[in-house]
Coordinates of C-alpha atoms in Angstrom, one line a residue:
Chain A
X225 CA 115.1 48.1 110.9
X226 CA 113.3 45.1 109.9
X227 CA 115.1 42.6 108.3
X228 CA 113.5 42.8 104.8
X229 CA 114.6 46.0 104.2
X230 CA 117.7 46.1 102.1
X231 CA 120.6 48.5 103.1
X232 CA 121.1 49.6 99.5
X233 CA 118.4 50.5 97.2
X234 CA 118.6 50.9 93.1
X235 CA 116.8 54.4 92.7
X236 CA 115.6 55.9 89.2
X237 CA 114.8 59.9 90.2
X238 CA 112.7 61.5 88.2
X239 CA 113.3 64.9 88.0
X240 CA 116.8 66.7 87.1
X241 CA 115.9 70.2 89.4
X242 CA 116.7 71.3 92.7
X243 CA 115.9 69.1 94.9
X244 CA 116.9 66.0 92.8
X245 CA 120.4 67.9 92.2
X246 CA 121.1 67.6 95.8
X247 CA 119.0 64.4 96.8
X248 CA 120.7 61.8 94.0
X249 CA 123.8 62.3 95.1
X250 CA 123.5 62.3 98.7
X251 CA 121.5 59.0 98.1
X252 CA 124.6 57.9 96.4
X253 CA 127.1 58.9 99.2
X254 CA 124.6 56.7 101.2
X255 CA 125.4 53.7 99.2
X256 CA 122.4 53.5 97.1
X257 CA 122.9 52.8 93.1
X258 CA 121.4 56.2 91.2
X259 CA 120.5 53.6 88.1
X260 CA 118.8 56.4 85.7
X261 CA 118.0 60.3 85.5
X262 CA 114.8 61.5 84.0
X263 CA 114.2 65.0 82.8
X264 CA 112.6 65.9 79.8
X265 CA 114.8 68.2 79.2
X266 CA 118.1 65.9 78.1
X267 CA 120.7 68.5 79.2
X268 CA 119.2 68.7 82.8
X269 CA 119.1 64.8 82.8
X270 CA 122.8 64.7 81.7
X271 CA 124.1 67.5 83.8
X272 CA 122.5 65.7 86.7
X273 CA 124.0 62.3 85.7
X274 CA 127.7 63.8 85.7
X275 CA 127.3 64.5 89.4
X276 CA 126.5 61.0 89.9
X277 CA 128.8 57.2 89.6
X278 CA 127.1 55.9 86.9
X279 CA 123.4 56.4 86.5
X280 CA 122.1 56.8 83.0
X281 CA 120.4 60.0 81.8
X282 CA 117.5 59.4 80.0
X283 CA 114.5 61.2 78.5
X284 CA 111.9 58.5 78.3
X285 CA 109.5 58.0 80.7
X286 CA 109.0 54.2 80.5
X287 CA 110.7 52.3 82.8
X288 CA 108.6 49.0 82.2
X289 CA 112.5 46.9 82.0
X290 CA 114.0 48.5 84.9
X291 CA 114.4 46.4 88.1
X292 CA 114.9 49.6 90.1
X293 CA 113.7 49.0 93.9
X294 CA 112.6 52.8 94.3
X295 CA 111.4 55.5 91.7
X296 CA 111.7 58.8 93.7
X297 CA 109.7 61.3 92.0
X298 CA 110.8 65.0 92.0
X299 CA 109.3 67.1 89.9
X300 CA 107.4 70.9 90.3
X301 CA 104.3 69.5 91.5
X302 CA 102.5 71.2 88.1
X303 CA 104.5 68.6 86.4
X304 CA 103.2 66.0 88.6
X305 CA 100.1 64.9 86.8
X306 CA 101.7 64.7 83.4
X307 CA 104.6 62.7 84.4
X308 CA 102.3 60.1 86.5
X309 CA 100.0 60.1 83.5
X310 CA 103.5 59.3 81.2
X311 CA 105.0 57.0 83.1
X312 CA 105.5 53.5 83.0
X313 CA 106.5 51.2 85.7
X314 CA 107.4 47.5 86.0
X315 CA 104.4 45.6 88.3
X316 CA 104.6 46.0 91.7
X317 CA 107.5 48.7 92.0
X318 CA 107.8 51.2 95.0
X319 CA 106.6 54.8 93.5
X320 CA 107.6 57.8 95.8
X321 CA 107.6 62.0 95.1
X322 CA 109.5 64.3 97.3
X323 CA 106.5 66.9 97.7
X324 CA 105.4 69.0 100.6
X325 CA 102.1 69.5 98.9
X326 CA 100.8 66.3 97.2
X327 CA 98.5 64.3 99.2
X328 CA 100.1 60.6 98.9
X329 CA 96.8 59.4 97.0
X330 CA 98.0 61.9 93.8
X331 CA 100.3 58.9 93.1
X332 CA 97.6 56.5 92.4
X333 CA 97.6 58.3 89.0
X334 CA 100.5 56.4 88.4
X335 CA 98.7 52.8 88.3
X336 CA 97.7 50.2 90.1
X337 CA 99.7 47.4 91.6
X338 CA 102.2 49.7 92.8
X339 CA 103.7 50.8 96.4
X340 CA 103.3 54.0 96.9
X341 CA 104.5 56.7 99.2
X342 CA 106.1 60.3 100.1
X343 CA 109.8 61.2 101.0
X344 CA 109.8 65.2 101.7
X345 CA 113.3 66.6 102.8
X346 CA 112.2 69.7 104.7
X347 CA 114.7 72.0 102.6
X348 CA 115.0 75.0 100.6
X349 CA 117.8 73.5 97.5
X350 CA 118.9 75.8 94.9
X351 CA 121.5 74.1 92.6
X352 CA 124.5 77.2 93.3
X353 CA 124.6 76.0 97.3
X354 CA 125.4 72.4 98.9
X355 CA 123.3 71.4 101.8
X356 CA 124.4 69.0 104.6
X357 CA 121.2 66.4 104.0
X358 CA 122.5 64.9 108.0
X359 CA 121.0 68.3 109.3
X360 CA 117.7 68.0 107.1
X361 CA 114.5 66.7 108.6
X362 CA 113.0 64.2 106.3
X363 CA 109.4 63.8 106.3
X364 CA 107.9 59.9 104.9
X365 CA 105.0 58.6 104.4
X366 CA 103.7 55.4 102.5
X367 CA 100.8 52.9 101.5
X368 CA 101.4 50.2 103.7
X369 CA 103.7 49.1 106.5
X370 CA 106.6 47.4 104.3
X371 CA 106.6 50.4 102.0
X372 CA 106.8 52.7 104.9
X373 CA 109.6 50.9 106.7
X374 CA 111.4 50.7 103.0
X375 CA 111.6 54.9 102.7
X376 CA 112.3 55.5 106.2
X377 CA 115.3 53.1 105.3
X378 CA 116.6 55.5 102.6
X379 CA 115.4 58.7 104.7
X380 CA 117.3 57.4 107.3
X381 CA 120.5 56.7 105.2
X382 CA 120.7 60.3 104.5
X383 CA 119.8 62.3 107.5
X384 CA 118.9 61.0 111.4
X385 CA 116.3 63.3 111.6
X386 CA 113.0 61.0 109.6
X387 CA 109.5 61.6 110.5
X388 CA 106.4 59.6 109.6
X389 CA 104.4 62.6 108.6
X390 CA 100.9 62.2 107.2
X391 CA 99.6 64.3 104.5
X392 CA 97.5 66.5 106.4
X393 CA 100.4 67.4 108.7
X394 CA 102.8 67.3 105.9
X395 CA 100.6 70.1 104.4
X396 CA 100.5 72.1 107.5
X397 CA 104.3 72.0 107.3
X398 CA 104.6 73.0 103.7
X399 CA 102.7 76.1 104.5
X400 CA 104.3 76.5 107.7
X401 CA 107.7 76.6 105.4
X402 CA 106.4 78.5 103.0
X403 CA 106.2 81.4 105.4
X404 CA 109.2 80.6 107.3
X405 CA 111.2 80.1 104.1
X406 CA 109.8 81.2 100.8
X407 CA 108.8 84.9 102.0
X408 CA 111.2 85.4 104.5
X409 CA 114.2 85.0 101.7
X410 CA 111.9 87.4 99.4
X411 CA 112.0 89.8 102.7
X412 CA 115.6 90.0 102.7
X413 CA 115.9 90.3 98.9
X414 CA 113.1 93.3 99.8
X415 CA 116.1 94.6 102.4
X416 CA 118.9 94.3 100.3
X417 CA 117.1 95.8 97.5
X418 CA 116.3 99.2 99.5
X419 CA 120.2 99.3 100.7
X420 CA 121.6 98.5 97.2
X421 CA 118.6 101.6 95.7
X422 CA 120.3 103.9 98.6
X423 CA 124.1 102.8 97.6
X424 CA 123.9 101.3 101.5
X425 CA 126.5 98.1 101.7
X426 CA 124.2 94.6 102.0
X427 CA 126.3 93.4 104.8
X428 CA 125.2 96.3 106.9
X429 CA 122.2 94.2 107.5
X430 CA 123.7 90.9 108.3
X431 CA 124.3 91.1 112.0
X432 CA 120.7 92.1 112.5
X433 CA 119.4 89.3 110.8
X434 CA 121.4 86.6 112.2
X435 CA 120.4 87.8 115.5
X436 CA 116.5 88.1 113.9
X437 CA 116.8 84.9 113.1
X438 CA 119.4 82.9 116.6
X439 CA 116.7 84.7 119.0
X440 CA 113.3 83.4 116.5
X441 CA 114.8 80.2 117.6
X442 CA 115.2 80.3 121.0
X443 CA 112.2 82.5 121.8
X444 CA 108.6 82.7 120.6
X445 CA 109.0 85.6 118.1
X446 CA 105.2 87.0 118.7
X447 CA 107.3 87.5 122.1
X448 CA 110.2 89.4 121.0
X449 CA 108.2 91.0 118.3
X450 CA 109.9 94.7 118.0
X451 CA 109.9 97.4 115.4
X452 CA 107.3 100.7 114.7
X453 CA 104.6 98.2 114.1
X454 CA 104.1 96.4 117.2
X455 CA 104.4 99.4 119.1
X456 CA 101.9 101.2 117.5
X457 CA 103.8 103.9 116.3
X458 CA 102.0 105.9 113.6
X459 CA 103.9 108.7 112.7
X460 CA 106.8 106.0 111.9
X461 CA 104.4 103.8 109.6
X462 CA 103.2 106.8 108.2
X463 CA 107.0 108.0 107.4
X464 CA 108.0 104.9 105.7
X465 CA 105.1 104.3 103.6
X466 CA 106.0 107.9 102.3
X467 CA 109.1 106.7 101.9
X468 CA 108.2 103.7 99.7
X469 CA 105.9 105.5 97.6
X470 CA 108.0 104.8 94.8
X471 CA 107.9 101.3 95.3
X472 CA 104.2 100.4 95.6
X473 CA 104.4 96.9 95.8
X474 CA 107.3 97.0 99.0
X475 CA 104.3 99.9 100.4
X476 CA 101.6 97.1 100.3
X477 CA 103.7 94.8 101.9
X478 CA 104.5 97.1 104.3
X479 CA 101.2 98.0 105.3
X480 CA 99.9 94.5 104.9
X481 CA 102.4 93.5 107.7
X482 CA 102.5 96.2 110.0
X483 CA 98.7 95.5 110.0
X484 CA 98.9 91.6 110.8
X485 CA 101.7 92.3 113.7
X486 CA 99.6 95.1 115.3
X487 CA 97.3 92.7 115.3
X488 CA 99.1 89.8 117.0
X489 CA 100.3 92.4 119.5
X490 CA 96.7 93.2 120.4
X491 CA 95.2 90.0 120.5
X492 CA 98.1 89.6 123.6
X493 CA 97.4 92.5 125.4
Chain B
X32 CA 141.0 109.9 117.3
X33 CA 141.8 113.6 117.7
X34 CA 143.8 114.6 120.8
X35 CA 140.7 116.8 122.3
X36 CA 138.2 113.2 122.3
X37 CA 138.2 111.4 125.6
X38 CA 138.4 108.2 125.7
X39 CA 135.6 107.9 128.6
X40 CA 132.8 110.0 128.8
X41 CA 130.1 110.9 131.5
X42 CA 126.5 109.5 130.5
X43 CA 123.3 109.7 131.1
X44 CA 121.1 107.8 129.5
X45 CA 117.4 108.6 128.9
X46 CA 115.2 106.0 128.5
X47 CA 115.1 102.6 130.2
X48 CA 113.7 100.4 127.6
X49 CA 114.9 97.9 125.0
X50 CA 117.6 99.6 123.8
X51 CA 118.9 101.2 127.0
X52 CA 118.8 98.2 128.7
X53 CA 121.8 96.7 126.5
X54 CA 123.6 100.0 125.6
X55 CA 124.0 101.2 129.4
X56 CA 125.9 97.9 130.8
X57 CA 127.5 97.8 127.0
X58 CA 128.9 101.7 127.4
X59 CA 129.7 101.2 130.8
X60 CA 131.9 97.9 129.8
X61 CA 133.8 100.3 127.8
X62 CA 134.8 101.9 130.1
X63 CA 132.3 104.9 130.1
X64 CA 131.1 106.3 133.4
X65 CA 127.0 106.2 133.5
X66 CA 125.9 109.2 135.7
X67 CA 121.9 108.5 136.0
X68 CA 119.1 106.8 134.0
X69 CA 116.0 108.2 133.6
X70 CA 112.8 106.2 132.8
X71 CA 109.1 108.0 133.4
X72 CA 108.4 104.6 135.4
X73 CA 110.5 104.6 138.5
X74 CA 111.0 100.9 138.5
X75 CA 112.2 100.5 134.8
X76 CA 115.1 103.4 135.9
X77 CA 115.6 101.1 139.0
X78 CA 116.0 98.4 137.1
X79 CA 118.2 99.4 134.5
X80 CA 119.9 100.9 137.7
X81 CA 120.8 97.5 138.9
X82 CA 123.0 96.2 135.6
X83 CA 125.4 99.3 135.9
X84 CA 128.1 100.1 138.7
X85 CA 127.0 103.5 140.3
X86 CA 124.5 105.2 138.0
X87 CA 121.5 107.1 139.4
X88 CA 118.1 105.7 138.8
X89 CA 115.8 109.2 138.2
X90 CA 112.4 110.0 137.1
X91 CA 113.2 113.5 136.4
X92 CA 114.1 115.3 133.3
X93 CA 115.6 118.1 134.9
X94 CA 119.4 117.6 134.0
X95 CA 120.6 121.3 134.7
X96 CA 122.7 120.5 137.6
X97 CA 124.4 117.6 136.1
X98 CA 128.0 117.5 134.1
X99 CA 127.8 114.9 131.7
X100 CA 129.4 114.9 128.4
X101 CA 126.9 112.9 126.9
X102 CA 123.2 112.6 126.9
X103 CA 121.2 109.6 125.2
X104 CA 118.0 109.3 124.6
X105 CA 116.8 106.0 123.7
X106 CA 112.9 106.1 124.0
X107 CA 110.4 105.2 121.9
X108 CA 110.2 107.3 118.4
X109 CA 106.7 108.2 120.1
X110 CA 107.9 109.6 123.3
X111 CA 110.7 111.7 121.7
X112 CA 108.8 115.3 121.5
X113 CA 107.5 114.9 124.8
X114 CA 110.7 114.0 126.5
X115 CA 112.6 116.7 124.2
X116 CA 109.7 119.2 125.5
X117 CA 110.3 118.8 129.0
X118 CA 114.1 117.7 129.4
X119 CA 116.6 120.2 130.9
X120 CA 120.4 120.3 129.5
X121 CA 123.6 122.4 130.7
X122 CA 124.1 124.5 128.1
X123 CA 126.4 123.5 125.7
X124 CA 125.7 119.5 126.1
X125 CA 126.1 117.0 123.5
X126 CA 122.5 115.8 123.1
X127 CA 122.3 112.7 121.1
X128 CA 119.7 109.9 120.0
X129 CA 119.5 106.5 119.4
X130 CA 116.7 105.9 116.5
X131 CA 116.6 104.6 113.1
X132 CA 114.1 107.1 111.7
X133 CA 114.5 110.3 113.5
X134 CA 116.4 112.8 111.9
X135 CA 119.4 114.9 113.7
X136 CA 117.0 118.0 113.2
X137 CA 114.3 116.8 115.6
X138 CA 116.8 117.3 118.6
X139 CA 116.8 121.2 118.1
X140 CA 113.8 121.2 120.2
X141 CA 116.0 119.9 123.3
X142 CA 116.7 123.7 123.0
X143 CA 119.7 126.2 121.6
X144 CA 123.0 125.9 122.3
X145 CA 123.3 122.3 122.3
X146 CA 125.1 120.0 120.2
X147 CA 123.4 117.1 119.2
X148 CA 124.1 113.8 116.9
X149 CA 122.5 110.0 116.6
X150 CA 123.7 107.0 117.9
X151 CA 122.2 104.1 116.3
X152 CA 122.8 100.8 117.0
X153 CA 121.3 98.4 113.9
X154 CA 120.1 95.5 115.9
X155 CA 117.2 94.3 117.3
X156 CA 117.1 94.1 121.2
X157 CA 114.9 92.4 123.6
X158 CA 115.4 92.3 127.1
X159 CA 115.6 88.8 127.1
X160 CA 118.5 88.5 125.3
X161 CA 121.7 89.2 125.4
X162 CA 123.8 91.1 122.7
X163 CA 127.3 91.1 121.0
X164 CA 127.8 94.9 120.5
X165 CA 131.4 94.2 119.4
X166 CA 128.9 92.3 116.3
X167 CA 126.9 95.7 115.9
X168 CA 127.2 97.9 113.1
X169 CA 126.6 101.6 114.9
X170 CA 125.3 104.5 112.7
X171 CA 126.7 108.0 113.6
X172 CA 126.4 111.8 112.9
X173 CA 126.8 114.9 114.9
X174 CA 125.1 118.5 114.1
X175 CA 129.3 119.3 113.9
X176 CA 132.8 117.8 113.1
X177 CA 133.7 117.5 116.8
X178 CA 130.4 116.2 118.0
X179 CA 130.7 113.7 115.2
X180 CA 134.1 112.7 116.1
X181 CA 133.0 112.1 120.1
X182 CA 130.1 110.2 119.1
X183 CA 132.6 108.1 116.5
X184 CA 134.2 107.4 119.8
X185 CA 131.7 106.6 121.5
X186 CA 130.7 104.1 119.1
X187 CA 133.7 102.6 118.4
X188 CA 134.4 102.0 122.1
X189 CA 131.6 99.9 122.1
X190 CA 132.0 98.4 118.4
X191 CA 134.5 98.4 115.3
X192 CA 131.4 98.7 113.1
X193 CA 130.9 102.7 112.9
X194 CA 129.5 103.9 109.8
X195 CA 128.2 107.8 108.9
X196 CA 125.6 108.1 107.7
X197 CA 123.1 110.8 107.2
X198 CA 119.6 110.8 108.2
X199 CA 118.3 110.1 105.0
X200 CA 120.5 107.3 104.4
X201 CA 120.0 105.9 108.0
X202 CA 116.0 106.0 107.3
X203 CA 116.6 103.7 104.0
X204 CA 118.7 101.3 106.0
X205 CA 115.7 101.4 109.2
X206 CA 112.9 100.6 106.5
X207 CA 115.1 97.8 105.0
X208 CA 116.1 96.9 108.7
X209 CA 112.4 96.7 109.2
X210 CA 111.4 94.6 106.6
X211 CA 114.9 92.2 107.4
X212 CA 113.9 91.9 111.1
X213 CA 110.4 93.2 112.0
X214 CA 109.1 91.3 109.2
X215 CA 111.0 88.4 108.9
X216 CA 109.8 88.2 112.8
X217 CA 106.3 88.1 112.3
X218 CA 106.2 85.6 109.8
X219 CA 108.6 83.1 111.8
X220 CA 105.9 83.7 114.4
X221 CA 103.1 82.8 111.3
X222 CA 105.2 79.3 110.6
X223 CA 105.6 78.3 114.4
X224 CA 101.6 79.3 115.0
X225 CA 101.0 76.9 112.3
X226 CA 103.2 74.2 113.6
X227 CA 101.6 74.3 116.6
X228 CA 98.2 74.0 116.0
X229 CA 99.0 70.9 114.0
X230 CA 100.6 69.9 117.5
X231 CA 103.8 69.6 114.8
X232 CA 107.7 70.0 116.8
X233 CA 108.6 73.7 116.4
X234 CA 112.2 72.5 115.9
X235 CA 111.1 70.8 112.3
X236 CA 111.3 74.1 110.9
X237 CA 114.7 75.1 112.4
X238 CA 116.8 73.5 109.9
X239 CA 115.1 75.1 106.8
X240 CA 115.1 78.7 108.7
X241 CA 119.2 78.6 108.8
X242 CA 119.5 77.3 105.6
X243 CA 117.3 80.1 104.2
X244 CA 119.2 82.7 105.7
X245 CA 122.9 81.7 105.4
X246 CA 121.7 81.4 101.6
X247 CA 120.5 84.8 101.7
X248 CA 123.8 86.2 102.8
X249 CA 125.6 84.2 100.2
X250 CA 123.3 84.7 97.4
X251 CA 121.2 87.5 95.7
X252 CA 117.7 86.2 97.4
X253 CA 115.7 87.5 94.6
X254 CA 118.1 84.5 92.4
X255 CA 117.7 82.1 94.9
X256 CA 114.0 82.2 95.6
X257 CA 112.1 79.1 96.4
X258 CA 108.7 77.4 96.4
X259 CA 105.1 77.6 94.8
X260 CA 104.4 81.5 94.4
X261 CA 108.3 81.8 91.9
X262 CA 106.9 78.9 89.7
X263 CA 103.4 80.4 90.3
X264 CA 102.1 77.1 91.1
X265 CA 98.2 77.8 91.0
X266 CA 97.4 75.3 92.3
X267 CA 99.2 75.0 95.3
X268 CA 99.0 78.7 95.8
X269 CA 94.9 77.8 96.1
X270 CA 95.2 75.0 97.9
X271 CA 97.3 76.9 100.6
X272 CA 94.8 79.6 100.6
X273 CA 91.8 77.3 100.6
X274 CA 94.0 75.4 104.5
X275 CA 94.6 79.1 105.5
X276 CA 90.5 79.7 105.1
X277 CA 90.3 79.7 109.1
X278 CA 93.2 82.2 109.2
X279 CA 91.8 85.2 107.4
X280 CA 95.0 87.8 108.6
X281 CA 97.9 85.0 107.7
X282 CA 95.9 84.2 104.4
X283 CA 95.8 87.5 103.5
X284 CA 99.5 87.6 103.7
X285 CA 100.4 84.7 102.1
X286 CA 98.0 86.3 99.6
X287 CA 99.9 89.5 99.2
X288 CA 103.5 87.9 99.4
X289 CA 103.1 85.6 96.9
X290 CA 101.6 87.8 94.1
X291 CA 105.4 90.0 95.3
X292 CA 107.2 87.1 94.8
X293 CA 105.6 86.3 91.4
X294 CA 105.9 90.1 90.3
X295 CA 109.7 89.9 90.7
X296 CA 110.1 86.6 88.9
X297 CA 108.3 88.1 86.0
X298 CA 110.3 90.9 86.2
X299 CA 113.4 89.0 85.7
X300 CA 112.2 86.8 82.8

């Protein structure tokens, strides 16, 4: 680490949601000083400051008299333009957000004469369940050289696994994690759903997905594809679109998918 | 277990393919006795031959002569008829098979005076894998109380997860199954594609992939559900279709699985 990067940082997040619920305070535990929570919602900002030593929930969006070495953005990235439009920062201040999405440019919204760059933790967060941030892959990004060395400091005070990710990759990724994460937890919800219409216990389920998901990981899963899809099987397909006929939007996605794997499986043969 | 269940049965297993391949060695572990498999292809039976102590590779379906207690078909749900068509069974034999989606009823075409039952083990199997069966829940029924109460056996010989069910419940729990696993396949498949034509590590994901599912066991995953199509980000949600543009099949998807996503979330306001 070079030797103008400080080991502790004073942080302002901005943003009381998800990923700032989890991220503050594992900054914290990594010996950086949480100075300020922002939400515009004051309960949010407060609720997030009780999890933290002593940082001060606040409302307000100008920040012109804080010395804070890092403002960590972490918003929805709808709210993204309104809150760089809102807010004010002292001269010369290091601005990051924490989005999969947003190309680091988007922060130039925020004014001129400030550092700018990205620190994406590679996670789904939902405030009901801790995460171990050591096990999460953080992605960084930023303006220059120093400001890039600066947030690979903090990345790296929270996890070992930091990657300087630009934002073309970093898009790829999000999209990637969309599918790995976002519908694959709205497929099991699918899952659970049919067991729970058929009074079928949920944990029925879980030793088939664990293995779904232990051999996705150790072998390409175009590979090990299985199931009445890949194998062509209409009289199958055909049964179990009958059988979701009450449920028309499970039936689309069950065509839609059986489609795109038959597909795959073609392409290979 | 009632006094007239053995403990070790005689069986033949028909069919060589995924499924055979780990309940042969799995049965025979528990101390059953495999007579012969039977695969169409002479060197799948041969194969399957080599994992088990003594049992006779065969690619006939004539099984007149033989005294087993038990036969299992585990073929595809597409070669079922067929094989039913042409197989021969000693009167009286148990007849049983080993799919999610075929109902008892289809066996009475292996002929009259046959018990028959199901056998279905809820996991996904590859041959490249090995599997815990002890970690299997096994779905049984029998035409009759006794046949029911050797196939129970059978099961549990091999697993303490035995569940009856009937063959309408057991199709409910394959479609969920389906969209758990088959699915949930595929589109890990989707996110590593993605990764690596971005020449991104595959192993970024990996992470994010546990997390989502050991939150799905623990949570409702309709509650917990993540990223740009639950806030119905448009913006995002174009963007990631407009970087998808050269992908028309995963596009489509990500169409059709985020408009599910958002139709829940509504549902639930």
């Amino acid at each position: 680490m070079p030797a103008d990067v400080p080991a502790s940082f004073r942080i302002v997040m901005i943003g009381a949601g998800n990923v700032a619920w989890h991220l503050a305070p594992a900054l914290e535990q990594a010996g950086h000083q949480m100075q300020a929570v922002y939400s515009r919602t004051p309960e949010k900002a407060a609720a997030l400051a009780t999890r933290l030593y002593r940082a001060e929930p606040t409302a307000s969006l100008d920040f012109s008299g804080f010395e804070a070495a890092l403002f960590l953005i972490a918003v929805p990235d709808q709210a993204l333009p309104e809150v760089l439009r809102q807010t004010r920062f002292p001269q010369g201040s290091l601005v990051a957000h924490t989005s999969g999405s947003q190309p680091l440019p988007v922060l130039k919204a925020a004014g001129a004469n400030l550092k700018t760059g990205v620190l994406y933790p590679l996670q789904t967060f939902s405030k009901v369940k801790p995460v171990d941030f050591a096990a999460i892959p953080v992605c960084v990004e930023g303006s220059d050289e120093e400001t890039l060395q600066q947030l690979k400091a903090v990345a790296l005070s929270v996890s070992p696994q930091v990657y300087e990710m630009s934002s073309a990759d970093r898009k790829a990724l999000h999209v990637a994690a969309v599918f790995a994460c976002n519908f694959t937890n709205h497929l099991l919800g699918i899952s659970f759903d049919l067991l729970r219409q058929h009074h079928l216990p949920a944990n029925l389920l879980h030793p088939l997905i664990l293995e779904t998901v232990q051999k996705a990981l150790s072998f390409p899963p175009f590979m090990v594809q299985t199931g009445p899809a890949v194998r062509n099987d209409g009289a199958i397909l055909a049964e179990h679109l009958r059988f979701l006929q009450t449920e028309p939007g499970y039936r689309r996605l069950y065509e839609v998918l059986s489609a795109s794997i038959w597909r795959e499986a073609e392409q290979k043969e």
